[in-house]
């Protein structure tokens, strides 16, 4: 239900943006060119899978929402090809997204940090000056994962800082405000592969525990771009 409400809110905002931009776009007809800009938004959905295994058997497993704000710098270029608009982008962003959960006497937490994303955009022109587009890319993100060990494996520091690469999918709406400025909104969803942390207890009986960490993150970003050519 939360994801459905997010999609509906994004669609409503895109429609409002299209209506608001219409009077300003009379002289704008060319979407081709290189551009730079900024993006501001929020991680509105997503979750982190936490689980732990002792001697090969899962002993607990849970998920928790990861949410926060994000902002970034966008560099890209696009070219019209008939009714299509094809482009590529490099996006560097920082997120304050945080998730935490206490299960089995252990406090799990995850924080998202700096990310770098490279991807392609496939757009369809709408009324000459706007486009609806689909994004496909790869995002490399820093995650901090912390598990204070007080139950399954003792005496081990399980703080970990990892850069993880995930598949990014997105949809967006973008329009030219003037010949030089573009304004848009984008919904993006990134899926990361599972990471494992191996731990060993320091008191008898010696046990081996495995923490599994798998985030997925969904975000909405408003983008303001300056077209250089």
PDB file of C-alpha atoms in Angstrom:
ATOM      1  CA  UNK A   1       0.000   0.000   0.000  1.00  0.00           C
ATOM      2  CA  UNK A   2       2.863   2.391   0.826  1.00  0.00           C
ATOM      3  CA  UNK A   3       4.469   1.791  -2.577  1.00  0.00           C
ATOM      4  CA  UNK A   4       1.094   2.274  -4.322  1.00  0.00           C
ATOM      5  CA  UNK A   5       0.600   5.616  -2.561  1.00  0.00           C
ATOM      6  CA  UNK A   6       4.128   6.634  -3.551  1.00  0.00           C
ATOM      7  CA  UNK A   7       3.448   5.859  -7.229  1.00  0.00           C
ATOM      8  CA  UNK A   8       0.157   7.802  -7.146  1.00  0.00           C
ATOM      9  CA  UNK A   9       1.770  10.803  -5.459  1.00  0.00           C
ATOM     10  CA  UNK A  10       4.608  10.811  -8.014  1.00  0.00           C
ATOM     11  CA  UNK A  11       2.139  10.654 -10.928  1.00  0.00           C
ATOM     12  CA  UNK A  12       0.077  13.505  -9.459  1.00  0.00           C
ATOM     13  CA  UNK A  13       3.171  15.646  -8.964  1.00  0.00           C
ATOM     14  CA  UNK A  14       4.290  14.957 -12.551  1.00  0.00           C
ATOM     15  CA  UNK A  15       0.864  16.006 -13.888  1.00  0.00           C
ATOM     16  CA  UNK A  16       0.938  19.195 -11.809  1.00  0.00           C
ATOM     17  CA  UNK A  17       4.455  19.935 -13.040  1.00  0.00           C
ATOM     18  CA  UNK A  18       3.364  19.500 -16.663  1.00  0.00           C
ATOM     19  CA  UNK A  19       0.452  21.924 -16.184  1.00  0.00           C
ATOM     20  CA  UNK A  20       2.630  24.504 -14.424  1.00  0.00           C
ATOM     21  CA  UNK A  21       5.355  24.417 -17.079  1.00  0.00           C
ATOM     22  CA  UNK A  22       3.066  24.706 -20.118  1.00  0.00           C
ATOM     23  CA  UNK A  23       2.892  28.548 -20.286  1.00  0.00           C
ATOM     24  CA  UNK A  24       6.700  28.816 -20.112  1.00  0.00           C
ATOM     25  CA  UNK A  25       7.535  26.365 -22.879  1.00  0.00           C
ATOM     26  CA  UNK A  26       6.329  28.079 -26.056  1.00  0.00           C
ATOM     27  CA  UNK A  27       9.856  28.837 -27.326  1.00  0.00           C
ATOM     28  CA  UNK A  28      11.423  25.496 -26.333  1.00  0.00           C
ATOM     29  CA  UNK A  29      11.592  22.775 -28.967  1.00  0.00           C
ATOM     30  CA  UNK A  30      14.951  21.000 -28.672  1.00  0.00           C
ATOM     31  CA  UNK A  31      15.719  18.539 -25.888  1.00  0.00           C
ATOM     32  CA  UNK A  32      19.157  17.568 -27.238  1.00  0.00           C
ATOM     33  CA  UNK A  33      22.314  18.648 -25.435  1.00  0.00           C
ATOM     34  CA  UNK A  34      24.628  18.230 -22.466  1.00  0.00           C
ATOM     35  CA  UNK A  35      23.505  19.358 -19.025  1.00  0.00           C
ATOM     36  CA  UNK A  36      24.431  19.618 -15.351  1.00  0.00           C
ATOM     37  CA  UNK A  37      22.167  19.959 -12.356  1.00  0.00           C
ATOM     38  CA  UNK A  38      21.131  19.028  -8.859  1.00  0.00           C
ATOM     39  CA  UNK A  39      18.660  16.556  -7.425  1.00  0.00           C
ATOM     40  CA  UNK A  40      16.935  16.627  -4.038  1.00  0.00           C
ATOM     41  CA  UNK A  41      14.631  14.001  -2.628  1.00  0.00           C
ATOM     42  CA  UNK A  42      13.864  11.313  -0.117  1.00  0.00           C
ATOM     43  CA  UNK A  43      14.158   7.565   0.299  1.00  0.00           C
ATOM     44  CA  UNK A  44      10.439   6.900   0.572  1.00  0.00           C
ATOM     45  CA  UNK A  45      10.450   3.107   0.703  1.00  0.00           C
ATOM     46  CA  UNK A  46      12.725   0.107   0.769  1.00  0.00           C
ATOM     47  CA  UNK A  47      14.009  -2.288   3.372  1.00  0.00           C
ATOM     48  CA  UNK A  48      17.051  -4.060   4.727  1.00  0.00           C
ATOM     49  CA  UNK A  49      17.072  -7.805   5.277  1.00  0.00           C
ATOM     50  CA  UNK A  50      18.891  -8.811   8.452  1.00  0.00           C
ATOM     51  CA  UNK A  51      19.483 -12.436   9.286  1.00  0.00           C
ATOM     52  CA  UNK A  52      22.018 -14.537  11.124  1.00  0.00           C
ATOM     53  CA  UNK A  53      22.988 -18.189  10.917  1.00  0.00           C
ATOM     54  CA  UNK A  54      24.742 -20.267  13.563  1.00  0.00           C
ATOM     55  CA  UNK A  55      26.580 -23.403  12.444  1.00  0.00           C
ATOM     56  CA  UNK A  56      24.767 -23.197   9.109  1.00  0.00           C
ATOM     57  CA  UNK A  57      21.229 -22.794  10.477  1.00  0.00           C
ATOM     58  CA  UNK A  58      19.196 -19.570  10.409  1.00  0.00           C
ATOM     59  CA  UNK A  59      18.406 -18.466  13.948  1.00  0.00           C
ATOM     60  CA  UNK A  60      16.557 -15.248  13.172  1.00  0.00           C
ATOM     61  CA  UNK A  61      15.602 -13.155  10.202  1.00  0.00           C
ATOM     62  CA  UNK A  62      13.883  -9.790   9.884  1.00  0.00           C
ATOM     63  CA  UNK A  63      13.505  -6.722   7.690  1.00  0.00           C
ATOM     64  CA  UNK A  64      13.206  -3.051   8.528  1.00  0.00           C
ATOM     65  CA  UNK A  65      12.464   0.069   6.493  1.00  0.00           C
ATOM     66  CA  UNK A  66      15.360   2.280   5.409  1.00  0.00           C
ATOM     67  CA  UNK A  67      14.444   5.947   4.971  1.00  0.00           C
ATOM     68  CA  UNK A  68      16.134   9.350   4.816  1.00  0.00           C
ATOM     69  CA  UNK A  69      16.936  12.344   2.630  1.00  0.00           C
ATOM     70  CA  UNK A  70      19.238  12.508  -0.371  1.00  0.00           C
ATOM     71  CA  UNK A  71      20.819  15.116  -2.600  1.00  0.00           C
ATOM     72  CA  UNK A  72      23.204  14.934  -5.501  1.00  0.00           C
ATOM     73  CA  UNK A  73      24.917  16.343  -8.575  1.00  0.00           C
ATOM     74  CA  UNK A  74      23.848  15.267 -12.067  1.00  0.00           C
ATOM     75  CA  UNK A  75      25.911  15.326 -15.274  1.00  0.00           C
ATOM     76  CA  UNK A  76      24.412  14.047 -18.503  1.00  0.00           C
ATOM     77  CA  UNK A  77      23.698  14.371 -22.197  1.00  0.00           C
ATOM     78  CA  UNK A  78      20.761  13.422 -24.399  1.00  0.00           C
ATOM     79  CA  UNK A  79      19.761  13.494 -28.047  1.00  0.00           C
ATOM     80  CA  UNK A  80      16.444  13.474 -29.840  1.00  0.00           C
ATOM     81  CA  UNK A  81      15.842  10.654 -32.310  1.00  0.00           C
ATOM     82  CA  UNK A  82      12.428  11.282 -33.801  1.00  0.00           C
ATOM     83  CA  UNK A  83       9.885  10.844 -30.997  1.00  0.00           C
ATOM     84  CA  UNK A  84      12.557   9.313 -28.737  1.00  0.00           C
ATOM     85  CA  UNK A  85      15.087  10.989 -26.447  1.00  0.00           C
ATOM     86  CA  UNK A  86      18.171   8.878 -25.708  1.00  0.00           C
ATOM     87  CA  UNK A  87      20.669   9.832 -23.032  1.00  0.00           C
ATOM     88  CA  UNK A  88      23.254   8.881 -20.429  1.00  0.00           C
ATOM     89  CA  UNK A  89      23.926  10.247 -16.950  1.00  0.00           C
ATOM     90  CA  UNK A  90      26.437  10.201 -14.121  1.00  0.00           C
ATOM     91  CA  UNK A  91      24.912  10.946 -10.711  1.00  0.00           C
ATOM     92  CA  UNK A  92      26.763  11.390  -7.420  1.00  0.00           C
ATOM     93  CA  UNK A  93      24.510  11.574  -4.368  1.00  0.00           C
ATOM     94  CA  UNK A  94      24.631  11.434  -0.587  1.00  0.00           C
ATOM     95  CA  UNK A  95      21.864   9.821   1.454  1.00  0.00           C
ATOM     96  CA  UNK A  96      21.023   9.961   5.167  1.00  0.00           C
ATOM     97  CA  UNK A  97      18.906   6.790   4.974  1.00  0.00           C
ATOM     98  CA  UNK A  98      18.953   4.732   8.174  1.00  0.00           C
ATOM     99  CA  UNK A  99      17.446   1.463   9.335  1.00  0.00           C
ATOM    100  CA  UNK A 100      17.664  -0.331  12.670  1.00  0.00           C
ATOM    101  CA  UNK A 101      16.221  -3.406  14.329  1.00  0.00           C
ATOM    102  CA  UNK A 102      16.793  -5.309  17.565  1.00  0.00           C
ATOM    103  CA  UNK A 103      16.253  -9.040  17.361  1.00  0.00           C
ATOM    104  CA  UNK A 104      17.593 -11.940  19.329  1.00  0.00           C
ATOM    105  CA  UNK A 105      19.391  -9.623  21.730  1.00  0.00           C
ATOM    106  CA  UNK A 106      21.392  -8.047  18.896  1.00  0.00           C
ATOM    107  CA  UNK A 107      20.968  -4.511  17.591  1.00  0.00           C
ATOM    108  CA  UNK A 108      21.273  -4.389  13.799  1.00  0.00           C
ATOM    109  CA  UNK A 109      21.641  -1.066  11.994  1.00  0.00           C
ATOM    110  CA  UNK A 110      22.396   0.124   8.474  1.00  0.00           C
ATOM    111  CA  UNK A 111      23.229   3.567   7.095  1.00  0.00           C
ATOM    112  CA  UNK A 112      23.482   4.584   3.461  1.00  0.00           C
ATOM    113  CA  UNK A 113      26.119   7.136   2.472  1.00  0.00           C
ATOM    114  CA  UNK A 114      27.780   8.320  -0.732  1.00  0.00           C
ATOM    115  CA  UNK A 115      26.700   6.739  -4.019  1.00  0.00           C
ATOM    116  CA  UNK A 116      27.822   6.954  -7.641  1.00  0.00           C
ATOM    117  CA  UNK A 117      25.443   5.935 -10.418  1.00  0.00           C
ATOM    118  CA  UNK A 118      25.908   5.600 -14.150  1.00  0.00           C
ATOM    119  CA  UNK A 119      22.990   4.799 -16.390  1.00  0.00           C
ATOM    120  CA  UNK A 120      21.089   5.188 -19.631  1.00  0.00           C
ATOM    121  CA  UNK A 121      17.773   6.965 -20.191  1.00  0.00           C
ATOM    122  CA  UNK A 122      15.174   6.077 -22.804  1.00  0.00           C
ATOM    123  CA  UNK A 123      12.579   8.821 -23.211  1.00  0.00           C
ATOM    124  CA  UNK A 124       9.439   9.491 -25.219  1.00  0.00           C
ATOM    125  CA  UNK A 125       8.689  13.086 -26.201  1.00  0.00           C
ATOM    126  CA  UNK A 126       5.434  14.582 -24.962  1.00  0.00           C
ATOM    127  CA  UNK A 127       4.181  17.841 -26.544  1.00  0.00           C
ATOM    128  CA  UNK A 128       7.652  18.680 -27.976  1.00  0.00           C
ATOM    129  CA  UNK A 129       9.148  20.049 -24.752  1.00  0.00           C
ATOM    130  CA  UNK A 130       8.565  17.245 -22.232  1.00  0.00           C
ATOM    131  CA  UNK A 131       9.514  13.607 -21.942  1.00  0.00           C
ATOM    132  CA  UNK A 132       8.507  10.497 -20.066  1.00  0.00           C
ATOM    133  CA  UNK A 133      11.550   8.290 -19.583  1.00  0.00           C
ATOM    134  CA  UNK A 134      12.781   4.970 -18.246  1.00  0.00           C
ATOM    135  CA  UNK A 135      16.163   4.686 -16.517  1.00  0.00           C
ATOM    136  CA  UNK A 136      18.448   1.652 -16.368  1.00  0.00           C
ATOM    137  CA  UNK A 137      21.747   1.810 -14.542  1.00  0.00           C
ATOM    138  CA  UNK A 138      24.153   0.573 -11.901  1.00  0.00           C
ATOM    139  CA  UNK A 139      24.588   2.285  -8.541  1.00  0.00           C
ATOM    140  CA  UNK A 140      27.599   1.829  -6.262  1.00  0.00           C
ATOM    141  CA  UNK A 141      26.752   2.850  -2.699  1.00  0.00           C
ATOM    142  CA  UNK A 142      28.505   2.950   0.649  1.00  0.00           C
ATOM    143  CA  UNK A 143      26.639   1.163   3.452  1.00  0.00           C
ATOM    144  CA  UNK A 144      27.639   1.034   7.101  1.00  0.00           C
ATOM    145  CA  UNK A 145      26.410  -2.134   8.798  1.00  0.00           C
ATOM    146  CA  UNK A 146      26.662  -2.524  12.564  1.00  0.00           C
ATOM    147  CA  UNK A 147      25.862  -5.487  14.781  1.00  0.00           C
ATOM    148  CA  UNK A 148      26.936  -5.093  18.432  1.00  0.00           C
ATOM    149  CA  UNK A 149      27.571  -8.705  19.378  1.00  0.00           C
ATOM    150  CA  UNK A 150      26.112  -9.726  22.718  1.00  0.00           C
ATOM    151  CA  UNK A 151      24.542 -13.072  22.061  1.00  0.00           C
ATOM    152  CA  UNK A 152      25.428 -15.271  19.117  1.00  0.00           C
ATOM    153  CA  UNK A 153      29.120 -14.492  18.769  1.00  0.00           C
ATOM    154  CA  UNK A 154      30.850 -12.619  21.562  1.00  0.00           C
ATOM    155  CA  UNK A 155      33.924 -10.447  21.592  1.00  0.00           C
ATOM    156  CA  UNK A 156      33.814  -9.626  17.873  1.00  0.00           C
ATOM    157  CA  UNK A 157      33.485  -6.150  16.402  1.00  0.00           C
ATOM    158  CA  UNK A 158      30.989  -6.516  13.574  1.00  0.00           C
ATOM    159  CA  UNK A 159      30.973  -2.973  12.311  1.00  0.00           C
ATOM    160  CA  UNK A 160      31.461  -3.017   8.563  1.00  0.00           C
ATOM    161  CA  UNK A 161      31.691  -0.380   5.870  1.00  0.00           C
ATOM    162  CA  UNK A 162      31.040  -1.793   2.427  1.00  0.00           C
ATOM    163  CA  UNK A 163      30.561  -0.421  -1.048  1.00  0.00           C
ATOM    164  CA  UNK A 164      27.817  -2.391  -2.763  1.00  0.00           C
ATOM    165  CA  UNK A 165      26.736  -2.287  -6.405  1.00  0.00           C
ATOM    166  CA  UNK A 166      23.083  -2.654  -7.296  1.00  0.00           C
ATOM    167  CA  UNK A 167      20.747  -2.600 -10.286  1.00  0.00           C
ATOM    168  CA  UNK A 168      18.883   0.703 -10.577  1.00  0.00           C
ATOM    169  CA  UNK A 169      15.532   1.074 -12.358  1.00  0.00           C
ATOM    170  CA  UNK A 170      13.624   4.326 -12.634  1.00  0.00           C
ATOM    171  CA  UNK A 171      10.850   6.255 -14.342  1.00  0.00           C
ATOM    172  CA  UNK A 172      10.546  10.000 -14.625  1.00  0.00           C
ATOM    173  CA  UNK A 173       8.914  13.029 -16.177  1.00  0.00           C
ATOM    174  CA  UNK A 174      10.957  16.024 -17.312  1.00  0.00           C
ATOM    175  CA  UNK A 175      10.180  19.274 -19.103  1.00  0.00           C
ATOM    176  CA  UNK A 176      11.993  22.358 -20.341  1.00  0.00           C
ATOM    177  CA  UNK A 177      11.182  25.519 -18.403  1.00  0.00           C
ATOM    178  CA  UNK A 178      13.229  27.636 -20.833  1.00  0.00           C
ATOM    179  CA  UNK A 179      15.761  26.838 -23.561  1.00  0.00           C
ATOM    180  CA  UNK A 180      18.392  26.425 -20.819  1.00  0.00           C
ATOM    181  CA  UNK A 181      16.578  24.964 -17.809  1.00  0.00           C
ATOM    182  CA  UNK A 182      14.801  21.639 -17.310  1.00  0.00           C
ATOM    183  CA  UNK A 183      12.738  20.548 -14.313  1.00  0.00           C
ATOM    184  CA  UNK A 184      11.615  17.023 -13.534  1.00  0.00           C
ATOM    185  CA  UNK A 185      10.707  14.342 -11.030  1.00  0.00           C
ATOM    186  CA  UNK A 186      11.994  10.772 -10.906  1.00  0.00           C
ATOM    187  CA  UNK A 187      11.093   7.603  -9.005  1.00  0.00           C
ATOM    188  CA  UNK A 188      14.022   5.172  -8.642  1.00  0.00           C
ATOM    189  CA  UNK A 189      14.421   1.708  -7.153  1.00  0.00           C
ATOM    190  CA  UNK A 190      17.780   0.029  -6.463  1.00  0.00           C
ATOM    191  CA  UNK A 191      18.281  -3.649  -5.642  1.00  0.00           C
ATOM    192  CA  UNK A 192      21.544  -4.844  -4.098  1.00  0.00           C
ATOM    193  CA  UNK A 193      22.986  -8.331  -3.823  1.00  0.00           C
ATOM    194  CA  UNK A 194      23.291  -9.991  -0.440  1.00  0.00           C
ATOM    195  CA  UNK A 195      26.458  -9.436   1.607  1.00  0.00           C
ATOM    196  CA  UNK A 196      27.695 -11.838   4.271  1.00  0.00           C
ATOM    197  CA  UNK A 197      29.801 -11.205   7.383  1.00  0.00           C
ATOM    198  CA  UNK A 198      31.562 -14.169   8.971  1.00  0.00           C
ATOM    199  CA  UNK A 199      31.885 -14.098  12.780  1.00  0.00           C
ATOM    200  CA  UNK A 200      33.394 -16.517  15.278  1.00  0.00           C
ATOM    201  CA  UNK A 201      32.736 -16.722  18.994  1.00  0.00           C
ATOM    202  CA  UNK A 202      35.617 -16.394  21.439  1.00  0.00           C
ATOM    203  CA  UNK A 203      34.242 -18.468  24.320  1.00  0.00           C
ATOM    204  CA  UNK A 204      33.388 -22.200  24.361  1.00  0.00           C
ATOM    205  CA  UNK A 205      31.636 -23.667  22.575  1.00  0.00           C
ATOM    206  CA  UNK A 206      33.191 -22.042  19.522  1.00  0.00           C
ATOM    207  CA  UNK A 207      30.416 -21.173  17.063  1.00  0.00           C
ATOM    208  CA  UNK A 208      30.484 -19.611  13.644  1.00  0.00           C
ATOM    209  CA  UNK A 209      27.810 -17.034  12.815  1.00  0.00           C
ATOM    210  CA  UNK A 210      26.980 -15.420   9.494  1.00  0.00           C
ATOM    211  CA  UNK A 211      25.243 -12.064   9.291  1.00  0.00           C
ATOM    212  CA  UNK A 212      23.411 -11.509   6.024  1.00  0.00           C
ATOM    213  CA  UNK A 213      22.723  -7.987   4.830  1.00  0.00           C
ATOM    214  CA  UNK A 214      20.593  -7.174   1.763  1.00  0.00           C
ATOM    215  CA  UNK A 215      19.161  -3.663   1.162  1.00  0.00           C
ATOM    216  CA  UNK A 216      16.675  -2.409  -1.402  1.00  0.00           C
ATOM    217  CA  UNK A 217      16.049   1.333  -1.647  1.00  0.00           C
ATOM    218  CA  UNK A 218      13.282   3.339  -3.354  1.00  0.00           C
ATOM    219  CA  UNK A 219      13.505   7.112  -3.699  1.00  0.00           C
ATOM    220  CA  UNK A 220      11.783  10.110  -5.263  1.00  0.00           C
ATOM    221  CA  UNK A 221      14.000  12.928  -6.549  1.00  0.00           C
ATOM    222  CA  UNK A 222      13.154  16.380  -7.922  1.00  0.00           C
ATOM    223  CA  UNK A 223      15.735  17.471 -10.520  1.00  0.00           C
ATOM    224  CA  UNK A 224      16.718  20.935 -11.755  1.00  0.00           C
ATOM    225  CA  UNK A 225      19.031  20.876 -14.785  1.00  0.00           C
ATOM    226  CA  UNK A 226      20.920  23.488 -16.806  1.00  0.00           C
ATOM    227  CA  UNK A 227      21.324  22.608 -20.493  1.00  0.00           C
ATOM    228  CA  UNK A 228      24.711  23.814 -21.749  1.00  0.00           C
ATOM    229  CA  UNK A 229      24.114  23.215 -25.457  1.00  0.00           C
TER     230      UNK A 229
END
